[in-house]
Amino acid sequence: MKLNHKNKLNYKILLFLLMFSLNIILGFNENTVVYADENEKAEINSLVVDEDNYEQFMKETVEPYLDSKRLEGYLKINNDINLYYQKYKIENSKGTIVISHGFGETLEKYREMIYYFLCNGYSVFGIEHRGHGRSGSLGVVDKSQIHIEDFNLYISDFKSFMDEVVKSEIGDEKLFLFAHSMGGAIGTKFLEEYPDYFDASILNAPMLEVNTGDFPEFIAEAISWICTILPFGDKYAPTQKPYSNKYSVEDSCTSSEPRYKYYYNIQSNNKEFQRGGASYSWLKESLDITEEITEKENASKVETPVLLFQAEKDTYVKPRGQNEFAQYAKKCKVILMSGSKHEIYREKNGILKAYLNRVFDFYNNNL
């Protein structure tokens, strides 16, 4: 069909109005997905540790620097749990970043990130969640098992840490959250219950929907519920096993072998850091809490600006729960990291540089 002059004019007007409307919609949509560019250039790039000389730089530069700044302690909870924490305070800091780590992790896995935070002018506090690292084992079958009877204990622990350790020391400084995976579920629930604590938050591949593998989620929910009702809640869930020191970059959460090898050596030589799979009870609690977190009535309580990173090659958590949360939270932007596995903060440099640029742009813009 040929368009006459009048039709062409109407077509152009219609196209203009359509594009104008689309720009308005996107301009007001806080949850727009942005694809990070691996080739982004910023000052942070020169700070990123060279993978070809990774272990040497970590041992000769990063570790001594962190050792000179670190203070550590324990927070007693109900006379039976001692939560290990670290703090790194620098003079004239821009603000304070609080780390909430992931499933089976310790703060030692965050040495490189803590180094970047400090070098960019931020003080850092971090806690090892109950059942992890130096906060002690809760495993029943063996000490490497990760077990919890109520996921909300993680949140109440984090609240105690914030009140008794962090907020008592930082004064009027801006306060930021950096939460990964399981720690992202803890952090998200905390943001929903206590929306006034943090000035801005980063959720790094947050566990807002568990990847239950070959089992559909409703099957995993039913099995974990039944086994918890029966006296099997403290047994290993399907496919879950004790800690193994098998070396396998391919099966890991990062595609950076130097970073994988560095923490592998730390973990292999320290029994406190060796954690394996989850119990039925942990699985049930995690499935329950992630469903609760992503409900509209709860996610909409989060007023804090949130930057949520998704990993394109994530095999540990699913994006649907993250997208649901982002849809309902008031100020949440989603960034999909192309080519990244679950641990974006430990990825190869091409991905890590783009990621870190986004991280510090976000924190700096919320000062």
Short mmCIF file of C-alpha atoms in Angstrom, two decimals, residues 147-148 220-221 224-225 237 278-288:
data_model
loop_
_atom_site.label_atom_id
_atom_site.label_comp_id
_atom_site.label_asym_id
_atom_site.label_seq_id
_atom_site.Cartn_x
_atom_site.Cartn_y
_atom_site.Cartn_z
CA HIS A 147 21.40 -26.53 58.78
CA ILE A 148 18.86 -24.03 60.10
CA ALA A 220 11.06 -29.85 46.45
CA GLU A 221 8.70 -27.96 48.76
CA SER A 224 11.35 -30.85 52.34
CA TRP A 225 8.11 -30.19 54.26
CA ALA A 237 18.52 -32.85 51.15
CA ALA A 278 22.14 -28.24 53.03
CA SER A 279 19.71 -30.14 55.23
CA TYR A 280 16.02 -30.67 54.43
CA SER A 281 15.20 -28.08 57.07
CA TRP A 282 17.46 -25.45 55.48
CA LEU A 283 15.87 -26.16 52.09
CA LYS A 284 12.33 -25.88 53.44
CA GLU A 285 13.10 -22.63 55.26
CA SER A 286 14.80 -21.16 52.18
CA LEU A 287 11.91 -22.06 49.87
CA ASP A 288 9.44 -20.55 52.34
#
